[in-house]
mmCIF file of C-alpha atoms in Angstrom:
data_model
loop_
_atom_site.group_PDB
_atom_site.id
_atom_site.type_symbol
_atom_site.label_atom_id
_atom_site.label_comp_id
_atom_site.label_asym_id
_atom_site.label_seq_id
_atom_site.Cartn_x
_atom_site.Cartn_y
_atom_site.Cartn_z
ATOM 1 C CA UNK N 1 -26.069 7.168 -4.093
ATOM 2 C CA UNK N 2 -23.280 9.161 -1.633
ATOM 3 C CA UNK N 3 -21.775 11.782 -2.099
ATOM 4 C CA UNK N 4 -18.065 11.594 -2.146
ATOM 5 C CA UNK N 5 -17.082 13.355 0.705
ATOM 6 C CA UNK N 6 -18.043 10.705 3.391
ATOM 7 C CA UNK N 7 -15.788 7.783 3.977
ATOM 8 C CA UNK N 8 -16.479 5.401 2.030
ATOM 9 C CA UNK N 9 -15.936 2.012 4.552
ATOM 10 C CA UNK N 10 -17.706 3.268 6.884
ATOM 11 C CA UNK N 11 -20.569 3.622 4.420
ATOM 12 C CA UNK N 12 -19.741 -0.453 3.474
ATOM 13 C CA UNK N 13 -19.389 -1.616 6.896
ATOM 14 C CA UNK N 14 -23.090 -1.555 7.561
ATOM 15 C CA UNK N 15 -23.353 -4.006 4.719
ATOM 16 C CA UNK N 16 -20.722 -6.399 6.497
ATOM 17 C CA UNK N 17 -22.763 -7.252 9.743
ATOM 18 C CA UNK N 18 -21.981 -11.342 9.477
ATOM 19 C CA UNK N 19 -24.747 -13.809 10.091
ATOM 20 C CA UNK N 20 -22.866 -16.242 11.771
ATOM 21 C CA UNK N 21 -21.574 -14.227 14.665
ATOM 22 C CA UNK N 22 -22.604 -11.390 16.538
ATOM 23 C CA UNK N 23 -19.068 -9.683 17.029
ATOM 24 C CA UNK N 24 -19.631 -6.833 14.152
ATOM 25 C CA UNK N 25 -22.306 -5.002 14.882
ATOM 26 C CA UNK N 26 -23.571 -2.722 12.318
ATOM 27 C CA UNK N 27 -21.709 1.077 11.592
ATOM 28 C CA UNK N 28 -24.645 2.621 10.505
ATOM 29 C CA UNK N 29 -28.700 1.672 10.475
ATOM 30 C CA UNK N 30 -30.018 1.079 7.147
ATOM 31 C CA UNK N 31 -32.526 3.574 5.950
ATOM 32 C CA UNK N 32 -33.988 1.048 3.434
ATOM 33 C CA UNK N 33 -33.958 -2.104 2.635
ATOM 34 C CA UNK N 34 -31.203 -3.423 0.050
ATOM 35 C CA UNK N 35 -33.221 -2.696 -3.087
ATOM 36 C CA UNK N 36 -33.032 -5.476 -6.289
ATOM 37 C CA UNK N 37 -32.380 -3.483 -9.299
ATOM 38 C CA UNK N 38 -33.295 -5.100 -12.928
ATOM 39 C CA UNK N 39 -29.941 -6.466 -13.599
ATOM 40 C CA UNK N 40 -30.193 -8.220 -10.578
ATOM 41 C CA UNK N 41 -27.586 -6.105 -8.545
ATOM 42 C CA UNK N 42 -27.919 -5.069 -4.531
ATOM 43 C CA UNK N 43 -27.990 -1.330 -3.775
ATOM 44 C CA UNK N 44 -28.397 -0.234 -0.302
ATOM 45 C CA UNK N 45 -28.795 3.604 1.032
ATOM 46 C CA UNK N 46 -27.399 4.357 4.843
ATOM 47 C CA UNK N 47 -28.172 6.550 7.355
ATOM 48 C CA UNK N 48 -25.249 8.307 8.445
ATOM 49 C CA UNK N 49 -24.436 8.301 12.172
ATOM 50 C CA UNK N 50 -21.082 8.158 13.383
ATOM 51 C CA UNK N 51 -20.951 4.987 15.619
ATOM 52 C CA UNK N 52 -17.571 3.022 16.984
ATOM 53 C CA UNK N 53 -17.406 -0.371 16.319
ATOM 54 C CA UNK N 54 -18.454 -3.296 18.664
ATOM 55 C CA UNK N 55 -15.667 -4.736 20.583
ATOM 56 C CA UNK N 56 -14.013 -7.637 19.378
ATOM 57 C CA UNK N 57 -15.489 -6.406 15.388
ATOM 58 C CA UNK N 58 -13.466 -8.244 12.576
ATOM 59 C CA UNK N 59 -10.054 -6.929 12.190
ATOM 60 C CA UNK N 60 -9.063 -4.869 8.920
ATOM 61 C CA UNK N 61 -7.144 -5.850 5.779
ATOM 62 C CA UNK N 62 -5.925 -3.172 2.967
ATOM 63 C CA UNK N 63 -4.702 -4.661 -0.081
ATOM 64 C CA UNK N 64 -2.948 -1.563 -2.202
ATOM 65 C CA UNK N 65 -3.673 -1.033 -5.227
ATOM 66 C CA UNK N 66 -1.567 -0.870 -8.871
ATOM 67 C CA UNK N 67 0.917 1.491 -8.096
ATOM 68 C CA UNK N 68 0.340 2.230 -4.775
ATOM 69 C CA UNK N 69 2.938 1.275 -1.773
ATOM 70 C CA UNK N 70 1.498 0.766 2.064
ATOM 71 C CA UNK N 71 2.326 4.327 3.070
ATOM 72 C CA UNK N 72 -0.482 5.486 1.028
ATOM 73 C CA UNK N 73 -2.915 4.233 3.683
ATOM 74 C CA UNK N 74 -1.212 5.339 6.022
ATOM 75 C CA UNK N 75 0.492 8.534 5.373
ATOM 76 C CA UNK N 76 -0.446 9.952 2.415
ATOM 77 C CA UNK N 77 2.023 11.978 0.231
ATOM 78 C CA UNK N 78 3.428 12.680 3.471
ATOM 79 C CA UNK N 79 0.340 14.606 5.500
ATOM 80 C CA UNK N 80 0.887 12.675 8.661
ATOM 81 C CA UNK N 81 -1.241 9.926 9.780
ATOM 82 C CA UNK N 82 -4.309 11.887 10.836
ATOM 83 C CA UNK N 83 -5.319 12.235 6.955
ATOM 84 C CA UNK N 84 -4.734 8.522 6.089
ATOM 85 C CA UNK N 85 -7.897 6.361 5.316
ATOM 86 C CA UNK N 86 -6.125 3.530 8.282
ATOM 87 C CA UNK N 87 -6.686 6.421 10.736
ATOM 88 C CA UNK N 88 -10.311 7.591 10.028
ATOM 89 C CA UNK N 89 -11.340 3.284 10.409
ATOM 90 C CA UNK N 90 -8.961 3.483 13.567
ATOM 91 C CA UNK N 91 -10.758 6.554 15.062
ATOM 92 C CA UNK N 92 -13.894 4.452 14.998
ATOM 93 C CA UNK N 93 -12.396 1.130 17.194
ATOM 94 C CA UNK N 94 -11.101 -1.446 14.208
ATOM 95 C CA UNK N 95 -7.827 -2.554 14.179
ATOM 96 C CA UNK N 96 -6.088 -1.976 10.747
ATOM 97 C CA UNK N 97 -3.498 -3.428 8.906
ATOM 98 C CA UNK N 98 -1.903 -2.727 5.903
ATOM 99 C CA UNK N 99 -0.363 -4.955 3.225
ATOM 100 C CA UNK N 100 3.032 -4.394 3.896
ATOM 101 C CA UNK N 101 4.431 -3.196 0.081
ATOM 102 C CA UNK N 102 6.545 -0.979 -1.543
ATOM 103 C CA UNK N 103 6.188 1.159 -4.820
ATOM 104 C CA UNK N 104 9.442 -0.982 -6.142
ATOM 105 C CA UNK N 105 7.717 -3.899 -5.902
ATOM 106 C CA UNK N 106 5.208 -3.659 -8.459
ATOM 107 C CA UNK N 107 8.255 -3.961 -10.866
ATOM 108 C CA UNK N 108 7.740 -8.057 -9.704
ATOM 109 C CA UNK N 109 5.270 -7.698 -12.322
ATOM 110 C CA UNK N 110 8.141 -7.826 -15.552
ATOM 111 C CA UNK N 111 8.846 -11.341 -14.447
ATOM 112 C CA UNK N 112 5.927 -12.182 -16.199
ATOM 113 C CA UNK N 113 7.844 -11.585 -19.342
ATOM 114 C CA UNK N 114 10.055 -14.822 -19.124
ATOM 115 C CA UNK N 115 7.207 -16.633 -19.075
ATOM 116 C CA UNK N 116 5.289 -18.233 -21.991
ATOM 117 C CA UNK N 117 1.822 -17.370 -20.571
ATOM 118 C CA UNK N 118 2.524 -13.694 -20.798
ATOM 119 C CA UNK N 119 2.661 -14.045 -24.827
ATOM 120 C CA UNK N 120 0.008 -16.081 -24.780
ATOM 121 C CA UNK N 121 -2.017 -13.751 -22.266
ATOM 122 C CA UNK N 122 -3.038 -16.742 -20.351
ATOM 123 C CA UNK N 123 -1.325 -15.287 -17.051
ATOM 124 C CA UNK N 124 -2.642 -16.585 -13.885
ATOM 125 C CA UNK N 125 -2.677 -14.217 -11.044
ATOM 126 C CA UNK N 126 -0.489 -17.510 -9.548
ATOM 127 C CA UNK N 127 2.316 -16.841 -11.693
ATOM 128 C CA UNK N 128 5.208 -14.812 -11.286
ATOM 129 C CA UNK N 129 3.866 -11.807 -12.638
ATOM 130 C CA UNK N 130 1.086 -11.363 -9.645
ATOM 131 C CA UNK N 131 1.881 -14.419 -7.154
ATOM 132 C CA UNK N 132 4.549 -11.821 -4.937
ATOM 133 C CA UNK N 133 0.792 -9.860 -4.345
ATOM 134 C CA UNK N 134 -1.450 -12.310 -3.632
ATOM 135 C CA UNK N 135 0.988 -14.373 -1.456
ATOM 136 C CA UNK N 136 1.616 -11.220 0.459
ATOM 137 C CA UNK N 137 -1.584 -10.976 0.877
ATOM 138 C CA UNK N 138 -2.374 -14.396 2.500
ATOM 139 C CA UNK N 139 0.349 -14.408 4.727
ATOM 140 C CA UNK N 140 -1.121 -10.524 6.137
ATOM 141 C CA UNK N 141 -4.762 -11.506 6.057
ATOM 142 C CA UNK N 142 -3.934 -14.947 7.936
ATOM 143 C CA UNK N 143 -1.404 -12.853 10.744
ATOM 144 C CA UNK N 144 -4.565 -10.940 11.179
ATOM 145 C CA UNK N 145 -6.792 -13.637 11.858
ATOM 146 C CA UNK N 146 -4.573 -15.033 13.923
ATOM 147 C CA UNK N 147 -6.225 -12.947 16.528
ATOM 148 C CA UNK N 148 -9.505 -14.763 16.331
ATOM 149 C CA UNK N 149 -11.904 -12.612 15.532
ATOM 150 C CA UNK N 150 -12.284 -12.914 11.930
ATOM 151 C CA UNK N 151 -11.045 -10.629 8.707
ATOM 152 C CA UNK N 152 -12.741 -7.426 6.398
ATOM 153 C CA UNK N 153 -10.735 -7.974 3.414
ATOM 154 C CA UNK N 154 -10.841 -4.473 1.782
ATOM 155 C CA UNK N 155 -9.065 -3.681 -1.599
ATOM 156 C CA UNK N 156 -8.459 -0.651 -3.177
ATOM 157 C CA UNK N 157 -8.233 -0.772 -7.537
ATOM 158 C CA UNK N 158 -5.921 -3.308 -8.376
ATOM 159 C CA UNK N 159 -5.867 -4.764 -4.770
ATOM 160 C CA UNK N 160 -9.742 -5.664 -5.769
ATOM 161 C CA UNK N 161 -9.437 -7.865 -8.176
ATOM 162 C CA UNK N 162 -5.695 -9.490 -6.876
ATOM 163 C CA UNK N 163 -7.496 -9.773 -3.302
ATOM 164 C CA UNK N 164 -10.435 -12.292 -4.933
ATOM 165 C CA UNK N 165 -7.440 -13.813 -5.980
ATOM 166 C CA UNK N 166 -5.626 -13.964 -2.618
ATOM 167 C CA UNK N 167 -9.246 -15.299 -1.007
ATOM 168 C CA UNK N 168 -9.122 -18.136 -4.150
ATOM 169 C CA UNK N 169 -11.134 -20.608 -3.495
ATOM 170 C CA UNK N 170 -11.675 -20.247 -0.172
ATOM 171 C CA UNK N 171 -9.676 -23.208 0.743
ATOM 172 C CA UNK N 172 -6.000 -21.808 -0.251
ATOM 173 C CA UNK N 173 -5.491 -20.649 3.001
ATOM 174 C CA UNK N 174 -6.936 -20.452 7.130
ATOM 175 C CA UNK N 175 -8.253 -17.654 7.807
ATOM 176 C CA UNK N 176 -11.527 -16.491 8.971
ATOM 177 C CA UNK N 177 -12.775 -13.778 6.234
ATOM 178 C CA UNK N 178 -15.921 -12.132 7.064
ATOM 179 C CA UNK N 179 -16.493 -9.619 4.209
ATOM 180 C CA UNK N 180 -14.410 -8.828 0.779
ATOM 181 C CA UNK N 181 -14.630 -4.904 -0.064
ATOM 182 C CA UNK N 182 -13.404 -3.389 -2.795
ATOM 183 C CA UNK N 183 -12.986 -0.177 -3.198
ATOM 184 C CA UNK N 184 -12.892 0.998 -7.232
ATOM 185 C CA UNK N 185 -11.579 -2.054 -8.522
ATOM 186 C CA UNK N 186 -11.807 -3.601 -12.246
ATOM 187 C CA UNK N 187 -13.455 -6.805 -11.876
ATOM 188 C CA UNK N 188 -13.847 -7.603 -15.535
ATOM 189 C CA UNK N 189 -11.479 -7.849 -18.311
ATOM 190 C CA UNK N 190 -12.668 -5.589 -21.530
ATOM 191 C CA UNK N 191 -14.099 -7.545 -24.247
ATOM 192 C CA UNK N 192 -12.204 -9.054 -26.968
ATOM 193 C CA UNK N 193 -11.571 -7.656 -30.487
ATOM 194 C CA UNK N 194 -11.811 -3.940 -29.825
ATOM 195 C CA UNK N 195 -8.745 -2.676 -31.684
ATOM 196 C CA UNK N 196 -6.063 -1.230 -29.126
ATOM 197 C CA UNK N 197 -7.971 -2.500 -26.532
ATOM 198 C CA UNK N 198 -6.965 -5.943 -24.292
ATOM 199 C CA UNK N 199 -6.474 -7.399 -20.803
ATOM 200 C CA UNK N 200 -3.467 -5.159 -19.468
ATOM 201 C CA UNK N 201 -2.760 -7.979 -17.227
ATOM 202 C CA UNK N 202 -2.278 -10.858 -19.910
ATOM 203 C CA UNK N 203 -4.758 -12.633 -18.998
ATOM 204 C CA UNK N 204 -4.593 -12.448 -14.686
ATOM 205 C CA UNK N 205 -7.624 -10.375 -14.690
ATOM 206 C CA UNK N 206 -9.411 -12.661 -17.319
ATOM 207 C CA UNK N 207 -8.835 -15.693 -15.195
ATOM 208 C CA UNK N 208 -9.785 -14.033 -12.086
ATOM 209 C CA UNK N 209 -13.291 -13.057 -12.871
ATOM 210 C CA UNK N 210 -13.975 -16.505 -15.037
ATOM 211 C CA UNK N 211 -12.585 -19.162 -12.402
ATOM 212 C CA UNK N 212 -13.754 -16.843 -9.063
ATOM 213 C CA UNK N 213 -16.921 -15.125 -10.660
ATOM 214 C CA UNK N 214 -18.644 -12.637 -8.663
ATOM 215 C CA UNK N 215 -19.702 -13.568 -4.965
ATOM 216 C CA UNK N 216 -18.002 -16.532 -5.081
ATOM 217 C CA UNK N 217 -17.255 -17.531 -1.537
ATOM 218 C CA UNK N 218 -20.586 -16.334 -0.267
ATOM 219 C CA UNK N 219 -21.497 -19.728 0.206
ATOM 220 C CA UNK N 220 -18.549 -19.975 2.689
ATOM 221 C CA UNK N 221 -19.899 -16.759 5.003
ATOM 222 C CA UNK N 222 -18.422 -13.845 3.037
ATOM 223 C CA UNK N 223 -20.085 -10.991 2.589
ATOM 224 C CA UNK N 224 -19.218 -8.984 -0.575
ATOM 225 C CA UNK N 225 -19.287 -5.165 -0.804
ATOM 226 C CA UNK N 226 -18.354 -3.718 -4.404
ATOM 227 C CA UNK N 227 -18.054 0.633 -3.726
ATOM 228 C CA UNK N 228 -17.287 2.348 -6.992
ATOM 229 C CA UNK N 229 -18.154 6.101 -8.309
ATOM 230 C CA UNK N 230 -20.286 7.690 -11.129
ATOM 231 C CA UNK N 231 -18.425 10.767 -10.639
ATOM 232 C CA UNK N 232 -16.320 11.682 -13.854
ATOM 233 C CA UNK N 233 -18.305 10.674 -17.227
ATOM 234 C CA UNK N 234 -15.844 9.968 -19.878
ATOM 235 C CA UNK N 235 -15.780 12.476 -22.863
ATOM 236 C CA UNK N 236 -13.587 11.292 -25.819
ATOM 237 C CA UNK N 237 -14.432 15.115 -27.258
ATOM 238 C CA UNK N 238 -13.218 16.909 -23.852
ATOM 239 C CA UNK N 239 -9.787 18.776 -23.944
ATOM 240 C CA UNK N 240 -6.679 16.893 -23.669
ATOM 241 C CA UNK N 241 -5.795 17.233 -19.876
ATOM 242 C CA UNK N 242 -8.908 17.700 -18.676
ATOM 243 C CA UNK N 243 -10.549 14.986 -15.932
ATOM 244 C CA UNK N 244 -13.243 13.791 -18.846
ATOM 245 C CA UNK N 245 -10.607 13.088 -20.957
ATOM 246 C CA UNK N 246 -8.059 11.195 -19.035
ATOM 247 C CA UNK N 247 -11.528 9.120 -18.100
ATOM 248 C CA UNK N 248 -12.378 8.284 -21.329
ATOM 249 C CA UNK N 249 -9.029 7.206 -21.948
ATOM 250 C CA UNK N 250 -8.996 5.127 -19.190
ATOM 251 C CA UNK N 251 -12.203 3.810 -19.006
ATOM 252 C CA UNK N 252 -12.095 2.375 -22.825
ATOM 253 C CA UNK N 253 -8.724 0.603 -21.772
ATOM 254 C CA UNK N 254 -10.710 -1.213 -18.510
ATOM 255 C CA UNK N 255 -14.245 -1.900 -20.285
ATOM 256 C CA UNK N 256 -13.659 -1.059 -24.043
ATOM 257 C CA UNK N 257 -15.898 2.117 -23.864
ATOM 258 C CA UNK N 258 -14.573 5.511 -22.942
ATOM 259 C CA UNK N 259 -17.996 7.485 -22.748
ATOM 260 C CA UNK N 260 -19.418 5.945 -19.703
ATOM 261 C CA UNK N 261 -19.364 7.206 -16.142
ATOM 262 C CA UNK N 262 -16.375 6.073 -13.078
ATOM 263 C CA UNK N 263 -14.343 7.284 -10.935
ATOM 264 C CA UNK N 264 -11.663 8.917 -13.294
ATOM 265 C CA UNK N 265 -10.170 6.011 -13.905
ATOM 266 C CA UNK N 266 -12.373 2.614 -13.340
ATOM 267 C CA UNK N 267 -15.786 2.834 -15.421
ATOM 268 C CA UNK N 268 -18.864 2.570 -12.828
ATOM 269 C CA UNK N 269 -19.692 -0.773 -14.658
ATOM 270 C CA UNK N 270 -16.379 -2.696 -13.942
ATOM 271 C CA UNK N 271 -16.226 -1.656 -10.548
ATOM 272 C CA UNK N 272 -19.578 -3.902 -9.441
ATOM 273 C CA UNK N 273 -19.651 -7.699 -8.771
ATOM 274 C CA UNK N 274 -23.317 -9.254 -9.557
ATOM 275 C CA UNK N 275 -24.578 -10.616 -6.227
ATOM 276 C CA UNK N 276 -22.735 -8.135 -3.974
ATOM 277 C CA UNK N 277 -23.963 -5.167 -1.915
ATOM 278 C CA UNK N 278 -23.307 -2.248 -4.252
ATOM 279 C CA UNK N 279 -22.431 1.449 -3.255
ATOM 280 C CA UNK N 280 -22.104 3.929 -5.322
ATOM 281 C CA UNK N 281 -20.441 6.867 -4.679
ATOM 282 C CA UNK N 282 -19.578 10.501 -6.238
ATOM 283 C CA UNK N 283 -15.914 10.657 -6.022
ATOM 284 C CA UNK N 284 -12.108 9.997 -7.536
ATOM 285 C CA UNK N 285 -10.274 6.764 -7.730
ATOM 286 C CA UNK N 286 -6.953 7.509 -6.005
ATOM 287 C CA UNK N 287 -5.678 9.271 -2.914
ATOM 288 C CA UNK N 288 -6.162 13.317 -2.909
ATOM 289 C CA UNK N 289 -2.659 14.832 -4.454
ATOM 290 C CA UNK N 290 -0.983 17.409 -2.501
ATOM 291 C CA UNK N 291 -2.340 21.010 -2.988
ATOM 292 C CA UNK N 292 -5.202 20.684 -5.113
ATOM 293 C CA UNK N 293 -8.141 22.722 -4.270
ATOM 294 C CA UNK N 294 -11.757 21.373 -3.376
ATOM 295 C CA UNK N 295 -13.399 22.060 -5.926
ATOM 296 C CA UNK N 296 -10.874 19.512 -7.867
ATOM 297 C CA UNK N 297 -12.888 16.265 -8.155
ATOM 298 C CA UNK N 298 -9.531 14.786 -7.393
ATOM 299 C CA UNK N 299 -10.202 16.019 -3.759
ATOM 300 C CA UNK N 300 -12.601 13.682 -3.327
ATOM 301 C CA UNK N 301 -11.646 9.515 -2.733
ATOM 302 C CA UNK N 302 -13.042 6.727 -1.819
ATOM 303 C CA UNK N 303 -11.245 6.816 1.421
ATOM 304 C CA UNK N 304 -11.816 10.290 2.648
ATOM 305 C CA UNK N 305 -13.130 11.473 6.248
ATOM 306 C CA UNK N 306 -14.675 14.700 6.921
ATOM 307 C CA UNK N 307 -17.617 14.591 8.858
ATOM 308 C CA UNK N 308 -16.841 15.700 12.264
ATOM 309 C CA UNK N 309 -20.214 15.087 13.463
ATOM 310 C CA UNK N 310 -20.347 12.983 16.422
#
């Protein structure tokens, strides 16, 4: 376990070293080996020494996640460049791209509603509601491998579960993809027949993880990297407003339990695929707000940067 305030990618990269090619060369040195757990999960701990990448390392996908526009990565809530998580990866030699998309967009998603799937909740993440995201996301991931040197695929919340989609079966597209990372993301629908409780994306989410189940494309080379957070445990008893709170509301909408521990907003046992490399972290699901102090766990994300050690 991390704590929050290292970046996380940089902690994942060491887990993305591909076997078939010698281009990426590890970000950090392993302190131990990746440990088996009893549920048959990866966990790995790092050693953490600021390296640059090799030259000609994989290029650098962001997919955004629910909510969340491209300026996010790279400007966040205004505070220039310098603070963005595409500028810390920069800083250390990989080229970056993100998913061109704007915070409009995500209204794409009410097309779903003239559809019959929708009622049903048999969406696809094909179909109208999610097919503007994951098409996007092909066409950026293969203008990035266009340069030959292969693809990290990393996706923050949302952008986790709609990138397996994007990747598909592997065969949807050409493009070289190296590693899949997500960042937070809820992999798994919640279970049925919990009252209040369902797939908030009619089914995309449900299809997702049943027809592309965990490491799915490892046989095809890709290396899988699931980061999440035990920060925040969910309190259904906290007071209204407070972080525990909001989690437990949250969480019992992604998994169908609200007093289990995440990142504020995905439950630490959504966020991890079976078969990947798992890291888990102490910090919040989205992008630090505007002033907040540090002592906020809000101040901590997945894609902050502030070790200045060399």
């Amino acid at each position: 376990k991390m704590p929050g305030s290292r970046l996380a990618l940089l902690c994942l990269t060491a887990c993305c070293v591909p076997q078939r090619a010698g281009a990426f060369a590890s970000i950090f040195a392993l302190r131990t080996p990746l440990l088996p757990t009893l549920a048959g999960r990866t966990h790995v701990q790092l050693a953490m020494s600021r390296q640059q990448a090799a030259p000609g390392s994989p290029a650098i996908v962001i997919l955004p996640g629910f909510g969340n526009a491209a300026v996010d990565y790279t400007n966040p809530f205004g505070a220039g460049f310098e603070t963005s998580i595409s500028y810390a990866l920069q800083q250390r030699g990989f080229d970056v791209t993100v998913m061109p998309l704007e915070r409009s967009q995500w209204f794409n998603v009410l097309w779903g509603l003239f559809t019959l799937s929708f009622w049903l909740g048999t969406v696809t993440p094909y179909e109208p509601s999610y097919g503007w995201y994951v098409q996007t996301a092909r066409d950026t991931i293969t203008a990035a491998a266009a340069k030959e040197r292969g693809v990290i695929v990393i996706g923050h919340s949302a952008g986790g579960w709609l990138g397996r989609a994007a990747l598909g079966n592997g065969a949807d597209f050409d493009a070289d993809i190296r590693a899949f990372v997500s960042l937070g993301a809820p992999h798994s629908a919640p279970p049925v027949g919990i009252p209040g409780v369902m797939d908030m994306t009619r089914g995309a989410l449900t299809w997702t993880d049943e027809k592309l189940p965990g490491v799915f494309l490892a046989g095809k080379g890709v290396q899988y990297v699931t980061v999440a957070s035990d920060l925040i445990a969910g309190n259904g008893a906290a007071d209204r407003g407070t972080p525990n709170k909001a989690a437990y509301d949250s969480y019992r909408l992604v998994c169908g339990a609200g007093d289990v521990p995440g990142d504020g907003v995905v439950p630490l046992q959504s966020a991890h695929l079976d078969g990947a490399t798992q890291i888990t972290m102490q910090c919040y699901h989205s992008i630090r707000p505007p002033r907040i102090d540090d002592s906020d766990p809000r101040a901590k994300w997945y894609g902050r940067f502030d070790d200045p050690s060399p």
